[in-house]
Amino acid sequence: MPNTRLWRPVILLLIASTAIPATAIPNPNDNGLAQTPPMGWNSWNRFGCDVSESLIKSVADAMVTSGLKDASYQYVVIDDCWQVKRDAAGNIVADPERFPSGIKSLADYVHSKGLKFGIYSDAGTKTCAGRPGSRGHEYQDALQYAAWGVDYLKYDWCNTGTEDAPAAYKTMSDALKSSGRPIVFSLCEWGDHKPWLWGKDVGNLWRTTGDIADCWDCKKEYSSSWPAILDLQVGLESYAGPGHWNDPDMLEVGNGGMTTNEYRSHFSFWCLLAAPLIAGNDIRNMAPEIKEILTNKEVIAVDQDPIGMEGRRVSKNGDLEVWAKQMEDGGRAVILFNRGKSDAEISAAWENLGYPAHVPANVRDLWAKKDLGKFTGKFTANVVAHGVVMLRVTP
Ligand code: GLA
């Protein structure tokens, strides 16, 4: 007879180890960053290649003075065109005319404002705007970024010469991890290689689509409107979570191509999707209504909810849709969305939110910033054309 008393601790340990739920097992590839969707600003949507040290400094100033920093925006990211060549040793060189003080000094400036600093490169030999990419220089670039004080890297997918996106992104992911500095890794692969299937082990966020355009209804070769991008998010919800997010592209709020109402709808959805909130407008000159959209703390709290559940479409009746996101407190963030050309009534039925119909729930309007009272079974509101009513429903 074996001595069972001696074996007891081993048996208990074995039982305990099989009882650990999958979610509690740490992902060895996780860099521990972006536990909520990253928030910040990026130069591309508004400024394209017209980037410079003075622009980035004034944007960092505006992050603080406009209240964006207080609303949790953190990363100031220079997109394409900051780089001009490689030197004889292969080091990446910033444009000396546009960045005369160098990238390290710019990162120091951004850090001095209590913000974080981000930069852009590409998995190919050239970036999408034809500047030098990182292919073959991944470890060298990662070390350079770490030495400069970079906190965030957006990594594009032009001129790669390979179809093996997971391998190309893993090379830079490994390089960043061995650089000695925590750097959020943003995969900008546009969704062609289904990065939601492999991105979690490689980076913190991955683009799910081509580029966003600043319009309600347009389709160009490489870009489309946010409502078209929204439709492409259906079915991807379960891939997002703390540390790894679906990225439907940066915000266009405030860039001039849509109405305030359409921008409010755009921002509401990015928050319901737990999307990265990367402002893309000129935050140094914002109309009050644009600032109000970007800094609505109750709407941002939906995006930043710690359990990191992405919202999903729960009903669709022609142009009238209801979307819902489960929140940490068991409540739901809900969007009633009217894609149509005239105002319409939309109802959110409790069964579609995952609640029994008889349960009373408090309803709060997040744009009106008003408690609307207790409702049972459903909530109905009039929603303007192209608009949303955004709610917290809490049983
Ligand atoms: C691609 C990306 C954009 C931007 C440009 C820069 O189109 O998807 O977000 O970074 O490249 O050239």
Tab-separated table of C-alpha atoms and ligand atoms in Angstrom:
chain	number	residue	atom	x	y	z
A	1	MET	CA	0.000	0.000	0.000
A	2	PRO	CA	1.563	3.403	-0.957
A	3	ASN	CA	1.593	5.963	1.827
A	4	THR	CA	-1.315	8.218	0.719
A	5	ARG	CA	-0.483	10.851	3.365
A	6	LEU	CA	2.847	11.504	1.642
A	7	TRP	CA	1.223	11.708	-1.813
A	8	ARG	CA	-1.586	14.030	-0.678
A	9	PRO	CA	0.144	17.379	-1.458
A	10	VAL	CA	1.141	16.143	-4.923
A	11	ILE	CA	-2.421	14.962	-5.676
A	12	LEU	CA	-3.881	18.275	-4.448
A	13	LEU	CA	-1.442	20.202	-6.614
A	14	LEU	CA	-2.395	18.137	-9.661
A	15	ILE	CA	-6.110	18.742	-9.042
A	16	ALA	CA	-5.516	22.461	-8.521
A	17	SER	CA	-3.484	22.824	-11.706
A	18	THR	CA	-6.191	21.230	-13.878
A	19	ALA	CA	-8.786	23.527	-12.281
A	20	ILE	CA	-7.123	26.765	-13.442
A	21	PRO	CA	-9.416	28.343	-16.059
A	22	ALA	CA	-7.780	29.001	-19.446
A	23	THR	CA	-8.185	32.756	-19.039
A	24	ALA	CA	-6.087	32.744	-15.857
A	25	ILE	CA	-3.075	31.171	-17.569
A	26	PRO	CA	-0.767	34.039	-18.501
A	27	ASN	CA	0.054	34.283	-22.192
A	28	PRO	CA	3.876	34.000	-22.365
A	29	ASN	CA	3.845	36.246	-25.442
A	30	ASP	CA	1.907	39.003	-23.721
A	31	ASN	CA	3.976	42.144	-23.037
A	32	GLY	CA	1.532	43.185	-20.302
A	33	LEU	CA	0.669	46.486	-22.042
A	34	ALA	CA	-2.627	47.956	-23.301
A	35	GLN	CA	-4.793	46.234	-20.709
A	36	THR	CA	-7.497	48.652	-21.873
A	37	PRO	CA	-7.652	49.925	-25.483
A	38	PRO	CA	-4.828	52.434	-26.081
A	39	MET	CA	-5.842	56.098	-26.274
A	40	GLY	CA	-3.932	58.897	-27.938
A	41	TRP	CA	-3.413	60.916	-31.109
A	42	ASN	CA	-1.799	60.113	-34.468
A	43	SER	CA	-0.708	62.496	-37.214
A	44	TRP	CA	-1.847	60.581	-40.330
A	45	ASN	CA	-5.587	61.241	-40.764
A	46	ARG	CA	-5.235	65.021	-40.591
A	47	PHE	CA	-1.619	65.800	-41.519
A	48	GLY	CA	-0.431	62.910	-43.739
A	49	CYS	CA	3.265	63.434	-44.509
A	50	ASP	CA	3.278	66.996	-43.191
A	51	VAL	CA	4.838	66.046	-39.844
A	52	SER	CA	7.475	67.968	-37.902
A	53	GLU	CA	8.910	68.465	-34.459
A	54	SER	CA	6.959	71.712	-34.016
A	55	LEU	CA	3.670	70.002	-34.932
A	56	ILE	CA	4.216	67.138	-32.504
A	57	LYS	CA	5.259	69.489	-29.695
A	58	SER	CA	2.231	71.713	-30.163
A	59	VAL	CA	-0.028	68.663	-30.283
A	60	ALA	CA	1.490	67.400	-27.021
A	61	ASP	CA	0.802	70.846	-25.496
A	62	ALA	CA	-2.773	70.695	-26.764
A	63	MET	CA	-3.292	67.197	-25.344
A	64	VAL	CA	-2.836	68.793	-21.937
A	65	THR	CA	-4.584	72.161	-22.427
A	66	SER	CA	-7.595	70.750	-24.334
A	67	GLY	CA	-8.457	68.274	-21.571
A	68	LEU	CA	-7.678	65.212	-23.715
A	69	LYS	CA	-4.986	64.095	-21.297
A	70	ASP	CA	-7.429	64.408	-18.391
A	71	ALA	CA	-9.851	62.291	-20.404
A	72	SER	CA	-7.138	59.532	-20.530
A	73	TYR	CA	-5.565	60.152	-23.960
A	74	GLN	CA	-1.930	59.228	-23.569
A	75	TYR	CA	0.066	58.353	-26.703
A	76	VAL	CA	1.256	61.003	-29.183
A	77	VAL	CA	2.162	59.040	-32.316
A	78	ILE	CA	4.041	60.294	-35.403
A	79	ASP	CA	2.896	58.290	-38.408
A	80	ASP	CA	4.710	57.915	-41.738
A	81	CYS	CA	7.286	60.354	-43.198
A	82	TRP	CA	9.400	61.218	-40.152
A	83	GLN	CA	12.260	59.108	-41.589
A	84	VAL	CA	14.371	59.871	-44.677
A	85	LYS	CA	17.183	57.305	-45.025
A	86	ARG	CA	19.555	54.909	-43.302
A	87	ASP	CA	23.121	55.940	-42.463
A	88	ALA	CA	26.217	53.910	-43.397
A	89	ALA	CA	25.731	51.707	-40.325
A	90	GLY	CA	22.098	51.055	-41.263
A	91	ASN	CA	20.630	53.266	-38.546
A	92	ILE	CA	17.337	54.907	-39.388
A	93	VAL	CA	17.662	58.688	-39.831
A	94	ALA	CA	14.920	61.213	-39.048
A	95	ASP	CA	14.303	64.107	-41.465
A	96	PRO	CA	16.864	66.682	-40.204
A	97	GLU	CA	14.865	69.639	-41.503
A	98	ARG	CA	11.562	68.666	-39.964
A	99	PHE	CA	13.028	67.158	-36.782
A	100	PRO	CA	16.149	69.310	-36.184
A	101	SER	CA	16.429	68.394	-32.489
A	102	GLY	CA	16.131	64.663	-33.188
A	103	ILE	CA	13.623	62.073	-32.067
A	104	LYS	CA	15.088	61.528	-28.574
A	105	SER	CA	14.624	65.167	-27.673
A	106	LEU	CA	11.054	65.088	-29.057
A	107	ALA	CA	10.242	61.970	-27.012
A	108	ASP	CA	11.672	63.721	-23.935
A	109	TYR	CA	9.395	66.694	-24.608
A	110	VAL	CA	6.314	64.483	-24.915
A	111	HIS	CA	7.296	62.640	-21.728
A	112	SER	CA	7.779	65.962	-19.902
A	113	LYS	CA	4.065	66.595	-20.480
A	114	GLY	CA	3.205	63.331	-18.715
A	115	LEU	CA	2.374	61.696	-22.058
A	116	LYS	CA	3.763	58.751	-24.023
A	117	PHE	CA	5.478	58.812	-27.385
A	118	GLY	CA	4.828	56.668	-30.459
A	119	ILE	CA	6.370	56.204	-33.860
A	120	TYR	CA	5.683	54.396	-37.147
A	121	SER	CA	7.524	51.916	-39.333
A	122	ASP	CA	6.748	49.164	-41.818
A	123	ALA	CA	7.433	45.433	-42.161
A	124	GLY	CA	8.670	45.991	-45.729
A	125	THR	CA	11.706	47.603	-47.280
A	126	LYS	CA	9.728	50.823	-47.728
A	127	THR	CA	6.799	52.344	-45.862
A	128	CYS	CA	3.498	53.059	-47.599
A	129	ALA	CA	4.735	56.607	-48.334
A	130	GLY	CA	8.029	55.251	-49.704
A	131	ARG	CA	10.276	55.983	-46.721
A	132	PRO	CA	12.754	53.342	-45.430
A	133	GLY	CA	10.977	50.407	-43.764
A	134	SER	CA	12.341	48.034	-41.121
A	135	ARG	CA	12.736	44.812	-43.116
A	136	GLY	CA	16.134	43.334	-42.258
A	137	HIS	CA	16.685	46.039	-39.608
A	138	GLU	CA	14.090	44.951	-37.055
A	139	TYR	CA	16.412	44.442	-34.063
A	140	GLN	CA	18.489	47.503	-34.903
A	141	ASP	CA	15.363	49.662	-35.142
A	142	ALA	CA	13.828	48.253	-31.964
A	143	LEU	CA	17.009	49.092	-30.037
A	144	GLN	CA	17.001	52.581	-31.547
A	145	TYR	CA	13.352	53.124	-30.576
A	146	ALA	CA	14.088	51.968	-27.028
A	147	ALA	CA	17.084	54.334	-26.812
A	148	TRP	CA	14.913	57.212	-28.032
A	149	GLY	CA	12.218	56.466	-25.438
A	150	VAL	CA	9.519	55.203	-27.814
A	151	ASP	CA	6.465	53.750	-26.032
A	152	TYR	CA	4.322	52.691	-29.026
A	153	LEU	CA	5.098	51.386	-32.513
A	154	LYS	CA	2.601	51.325	-35.387
A	155	TYR	CA	3.933	48.840	-37.945
A	156	ASP	CA	2.561	48.928	-41.485
A	157	TRP	CA	2.378	46.322	-44.269
A	158	CYS	CA	3.536	47.962	-47.534
A	159	ASN	CA	6.377	46.682	-49.763
A	160	THR	CA	6.919	43.552	-47.684
A	161	GLY	CA	7.895	41.102	-50.441
A	162	THR	CA	6.349	38.314	-48.360
A	163	GLU	CA	2.886	36.980	-47.675
A	164	ASP	CA	3.924	35.559	-44.311
A	165	ALA	CA	2.477	38.313	-42.164
A	166	PRO	CA	2.564	36.356	-38.860
A	167	ALA	CA	6.318	35.728	-39.275
A	168	ALA	CA	7.119	39.311	-40.307
A	169	TYR	CA	5.192	40.759	-37.368
A	170	LYS	CA	6.673	38.211	-34.957
A	171	THR	CA	10.195	39.281	-35.896
A	172	MET	CA	9.481	42.877	-34.872
A	173	SER	CA	7.483	41.715	-31.854
A	174	ASP	CA	10.478	39.686	-30.624
A	175	ALA	CA	12.818	42.590	-31.382
A	176	LEU	CA	10.683	44.978	-29.323
A	177	LYS	CA	10.459	42.508	-26.451
A	178	SER	CA	14.231	42.108	-26.381
A	179	SER	CA	14.824	45.880	-26.596
A	180	GLY	CA	14.462	46.277	-22.841
A	181	ARG	CA	11.666	48.885	-23.084
A	182	PRO	CA	7.915	48.226	-22.846
A	183	ILE	CA	6.549	49.229	-26.266
A	184	VAL	CA	2.920	48.842	-27.336
A	185	PHE	CA	2.919	47.042	-30.694
A	186	SER	CA	0.230	48.131	-33.165
A	187	LEU	CA	-0.113	45.826	-36.188
A	188	CYS	CA	-1.253	47.720	-39.279
A	189	GLU	CA	-1.856	44.832	-41.664
A	190	TRP	CA	-5.397	45.920	-42.751
A	191	GLY	CA	-7.016	42.549	-42.066
A	192	ASP	CA	-6.050	40.684	-45.253
A	193	HIS	CA	-4.147	38.010	-43.320
A	194	LYS	CA	-6.796	37.784	-40.574
A	195	PRO	CA	-4.549	39.156	-37.803
A	196	TRP	CA	-7.306	38.537	-35.238
A	197	LEU	CA	-6.390	34.816	-35.538
A	198	TRP	CA	-2.694	35.268	-34.661
A	199	GLY	CA	-2.212	38.853	-33.475
A	200	LYS	CA	-2.773	38.133	-29.783
A	201	ASP	CA	0.602	36.369	-29.502
A	202	VAL	CA	2.401	39.091	-31.442
A	203	GLY	CA	1.029	42.523	-30.623
A	204	ASN	CA	-1.440	44.607	-28.655
A	205	LEU	CA	-3.783	45.721	-31.443
A	206	TRP	CA	-4.316	44.860	-35.073
A	207	ARG	CA	-6.077	46.674	-37.883
A	208	THR	CA	-9.127	44.760	-39.074
A	209	THR	CA	-9.684	46.770	-42.280
A	210	GLY	CA	-8.197	49.123	-44.861
A	211	ASP	CA	-7.979	52.824	-44.087
A	212	ILE	CA	-10.821	54.889	-42.703
A	213	ALA	CA	-12.123	57.857	-44.739
A	214	ASP	CA	-13.634	61.059	-43.359
A	215	CYS	CA	-17.127	60.621	-44.786
A	216	TRP	CA	-20.475	59.055	-43.971
A	217	ASP	CA	-20.809	57.097	-47.192
A	218	CYS	CA	-17.873	56.675	-49.553
A	219	LYS	CA	-15.679	53.908	-50.889
A	220	LYS	CA	-12.277	54.506	-52.390
A	221	GLU	CA	-9.656	51.962	-53.413
A	222	TYR	CA	-7.956	51.652	-50.028
A	223	SER	CA	-10.341	53.436	-47.711
A	224	SER	CA	-13.964	53.442	-46.673
A	225	SER	CA	-16.400	55.208	-44.397
A	226	TRP	CA	-16.745	54.257	-40.748
A	227	PRO	CA	-20.244	52.712	-41.174
A	228	ALA	CA	-18.748	50.362	-43.818
A	229	ILE	CA	-15.881	49.559	-41.435
A	230	LEU	CA	-18.408	48.969	-38.642
A	231	ASP	CA	-20.106	46.216	-40.676
A	232	LEU	CA	-16.755	44.444	-41.061
A	233	GLN	CA	-16.385	44.169	-37.280
A	234	VAL	CA	-19.360	41.805	-36.988
A	235	GLY	CA	-18.016	38.368	-36.025
A	236	LEU	CA	-14.625	39.577	-34.746
A	237	GLU	CA	-15.841	40.437	-31.223
A	238	SER	CA	-14.514	37.395	-29.403
A	239	TYR	CA	-10.908	38.008	-30.519
A	240	ALA	CA	-10.549	41.212	-28.480
A	241	GLY	CA	-9.646	41.418	-24.805
A	242	PRO	CA	-7.212	43.012	-22.361
A	243	GLY	CA	-3.815	43.394	-24.053
A	244	HIS	CA	-5.071	42.524	-27.559
A	245	TRP	CA	-7.621	44.595	-29.462
A	246	ASN	CA	-9.338	44.734	-32.825
A	247	ASP	CA	-8.442	48.089	-34.420
A	248	PRO	CA	-11.026	49.457	-36.891
A	249	ASP	CA	-8.577	52.347	-37.599
A	250	MET	CA	-8.048	55.773	-36.094
A	251	LEU	CA	-10.738	58.346	-35.438
A	252	GLU	CA	-11.845	60.903	-38.022
A	253	VAL	CA	-13.838	62.930	-35.465
A	254	GLY	CA	-13.308	66.642	-36.171
A	255	ASN	CA	-11.672	66.363	-39.599
A	256	GLY	CA	-14.466	68.196	-41.382
A	257	GLY	CA	-16.037	65.612	-43.713
A	258	MET	CA	-19.021	64.688	-41.533
A	259	THR	CA	-21.669	66.365	-39.399
A	260	THR	CA	-21.311	66.653	-35.635
A	261	ASN	CA	-24.073	64.084	-35.343
A	262	GLU	CA	-22.184	61.616	-37.577
A	263	TYR	CA	-18.985	62.172	-35.603
A	264	ARG	CA	-20.878	61.507	-32.363
A	265	SER	CA	-22.115	58.219	-33.838
A	266	HIS	CA	-18.584	57.315	-35.033
A	267	PHE	CA	-17.086	57.956	-31.580
A	268	SER	CA	-19.913	56.091	-29.810
A	269	PHE	CA	-19.266	52.998	-31.914
A	270	TRP	CA	-15.506	53.030	-31.468
A	271	CYS	CA	-16.142	53.042	-27.702
A	272	LEU	CA	-18.731	50.259	-27.914
A	273	LEU	CA	-16.259	48.186	-29.979
A	274	ALA	CA	-13.540	48.615	-27.313
A	275	ALA	CA	-11.471	50.065	-30.155
A	276	PRO	CA	-8.228	51.965	-29.655
A	277	LEU	CA	-9.209	55.647	-29.368
A	278	ILE	CA	-6.576	57.398	-31.451
A	279	ALA	CA	-7.760	60.918	-32.295
A	280	GLY	CA	-6.791	61.975	-35.822
A	281	ASN	CA	-7.845	65.631	-35.955
A	282	ASP	CA	-6.051	68.912	-35.284
A	283	ILE	CA	-6.577	68.971	-31.529
A	284	ARG	CA	-4.913	72.405	-31.337
A	285	ASN	CA	-7.959	73.963	-33.008
A	286	MET	CA	-11.058	72.054	-32.028
A	287	ALA	CA	-14.630	73.324	-32.163
A	288	PRO	CA	-16.258	72.990	-28.712
A	289	GLU	CA	-18.673	70.310	-29.959
A	290	ILE	CA	-15.758	68.195	-31.253
A	291	LYS	CA	-13.909	68.508	-27.956
A	292	GLU	CA	-17.106	67.536	-26.170
A	293	ILE	CA	-17.342	64.356	-28.244
A	294	LEU	CA	-13.712	63.330	-27.746
A	295	THR	CA	-13.763	63.995	-23.995
A	296	ASN	CA	-17.130	62.549	-22.946
A	297	LYS	CA	-15.912	60.588	-19.932
A	298	GLU	CA	-18.961	58.342	-19.595
A	299	VAL	CA	-18.668	57.268	-23.232
A	300	ILE	CA	-14.895	56.764	-22.875
A	301	ALA	CA	-15.578	54.630	-19.770
A	302	VAL	CA	-17.498	52.236	-22.048
A	303	ASP	CA	-14.370	51.845	-24.197
A	304	GLN	CA	-12.073	51.502	-21.203
A	305	ASP	CA	-14.179	49.043	-19.187
A	306	PRO	CA	-11.687	46.682	-17.492
A	307	ILE	CA	-13.191	43.360	-18.622
A	308	GLY	CA	-12.491	44.416	-22.214
A	309	MET	CA	-15.536	42.844	-23.887
A	310	GLU	CA	-16.092	44.119	-27.412
A	311	GLY	CA	-19.676	45.137	-28.186
A	312	ARG	CA	-21.744	43.359	-30.826
A	313	ARG	CA	-24.768	43.948	-32.995
A	314	VAL	CA	-27.771	42.358	-31.278
A	315	SER	CA	-30.542	43.323	-33.700
A	316	LYS	CA	-30.951	44.755	-37.191
A	317	ASN	CA	-34.139	45.822	-38.901
A	318	GLY	CA	-33.175	47.500	-42.168
A	319	ASP	CA	-31.449	50.760	-41.251
A	320	LEU	CA	-32.271	50.430	-37.550
A	321	GLU	CA	-29.773	48.594	-35.385
A	322	VAL	CA	-29.138	47.855	-31.715
A	323	TRP	CA	-25.634	47.129	-30.442
A	324	ALA	CA	-24.606	46.122	-26.901
A	325	LYS	CA	-21.425	45.700	-24.865
A	326	GLN	CA	-21.213	43.816	-21.613
A	327	MET	CA	-19.686	45.878	-18.811
A	328	GLU	CA	-17.818	44.873	-15.674
A	329	ASP	CA	-20.809	45.716	-13.425
A	330	GLY	CA	-23.061	43.298	-15.331
A	331	GLY	CA	-24.825	46.174	-17.100
A	332	ARG	CA	-24.767	46.854	-20.812
A	333	ALA	CA	-23.656	49.812	-22.875
A	334	VAL	CA	-26.217	50.051	-25.668
A	335	ILE	CA	-26.356	51.967	-28.944
A	336	LEU	CA	-29.590	52.555	-30.832
A	337	PHE	CA	-28.339	53.357	-34.354
A	338	ASN	CA	-30.344	54.902	-37.173
A	339	ARG	CA	-28.493	54.559	-40.484
A	340	GLY	CA	-31.507	55.874	-42.397
A	341	LYS	CA	-32.260	59.274	-43.913
A	342	SER	CA	-35.131	60.183	-41.549
A	343	ASP	CA	-35.645	60.061	-37.799
A	344	ALA	CA	-36.996	56.776	-36.413
A	345	GLU	CA	-38.002	54.980	-33.206
A	346	ILE	CA	-35.703	52.174	-32.121
A	347	SER	CA	-36.256	49.722	-29.242
A	348	ALA	CA	-33.689	47.703	-27.321
A	349	ALA	CA	-35.389	44.539	-26.052
A	350	TRP	CA	-34.025	43.109	-22.813
A	351	GLU	CA	-33.865	39.590	-24.327
A	352	ASN	CA	-31.443	40.906	-26.950
A	353	LEU	CA	-29.262	42.340	-24.184
A	354	GLY	CA	-29.188	39.008	-22.336
A	355	TYR	CA	-31.718	39.874	-19.608
A	356	PRO	CA	-35.110	38.270	-18.830
A	357	ALA	CA	-37.930	40.563	-20.002
A	358	HIS	CA	-39.422	40.997	-16.513
A	359	VAL	CA	-36.246	42.458	-14.976
A	360	PRO	CA	-36.408	46.210	-14.278
A	361	ALA	CA	-33.264	48.127	-15.261
A	362	ASN	CA	-32.020	51.696	-14.860
A	363	VAL	CA	-31.406	53.483	-18.123
A	364	ARG	CA	-28.965	56.391	-18.476
A	365	ASP	CA	-28.406	58.444	-21.635
A	366	LEU	CA	-24.623	58.927	-22.000
A	367	TRP	CA	-24.750	61.893	-24.400
A	368	ALA	CA	-27.586	63.717	-22.603
A	369	LYS	CA	-25.804	62.741	-19.328
A	370	LYS	CA	-29.214	62.024	-17.827
A	371	ASP	CA	-30.838	59.162	-15.903
A	372	LEU	CA	-34.024	58.284	-17.760
A	373	GLY	CA	-35.568	56.031	-15.070
A	374	LYS	CA	-36.382	52.354	-14.625
A	375	PHE	CA	-37.701	50.310	-17.556
A	376	THR	CA	-38.907	46.721	-17.883
A	377	GLY	CA	-38.702	44.543	-21.008
A	378	LYS	CA	-37.418	47.178	-23.411
A	379	PHE	CA	-36.413	50.784	-23.918
A	380	THR	CA	-37.553	52.828	-26.915
A	381	ALA	CA	-36.252	56.188	-28.154
A	382	ASN	CA	-36.491	58.423	-31.184
A	383	VAL	CA	-33.146	58.460	-32.998
A	384	VAL	CA	-32.217	61.134	-35.539
A	385	ALA	CA	-31.016	60.187	-39.032
A	386	HIS	CA	-27.358	58.973	-39.004
A	387	GLY	CA	-27.496	59.332	-35.228
A	388	VAL	CA	-27.282	57.255	-32.093
A	389	VAL	CA	-28.782	57.171	-28.657
A	390	MET	CA	-26.149	55.700	-26.362
A	391	LEU	CA	-27.236	54.197	-23.049
A	392	ARG	CA	-26.081	52.358	-19.975
A	393	VAL	CA	-28.693	49.755	-19.021
A	394	THR	CA	-28.154	48.427	-15.510
A	395	PRO	CA	-30.528	45.895	-13.908
B	1	GLA	C1	-1.247	52.967	-44.523
B	1	GLA	C2	-1.889	52.918	-43.144
B	1	GLA	C3	-2.295	54.312	-42.719
B	1	GLA	C4	-1.054	55.211	-42.683
B	1	GLA	C5	-0.366	55.193	-44.050
B	1	GLA	C6	0.979	55.911	-44.001
B	1	GLA	O1	-2.181	53.365	-45.492
B	1	GLA	O2	-2.996	52.054	-43.136
B	1	GLA	O3	-2.914	54.293	-41.445
B	1	GLA	O4	-0.173	54.770	-41.684
B	1	GLA	O5	-0.150	53.878	-44.516
B	1	GLA	O6	1.641	55.893	-45.223
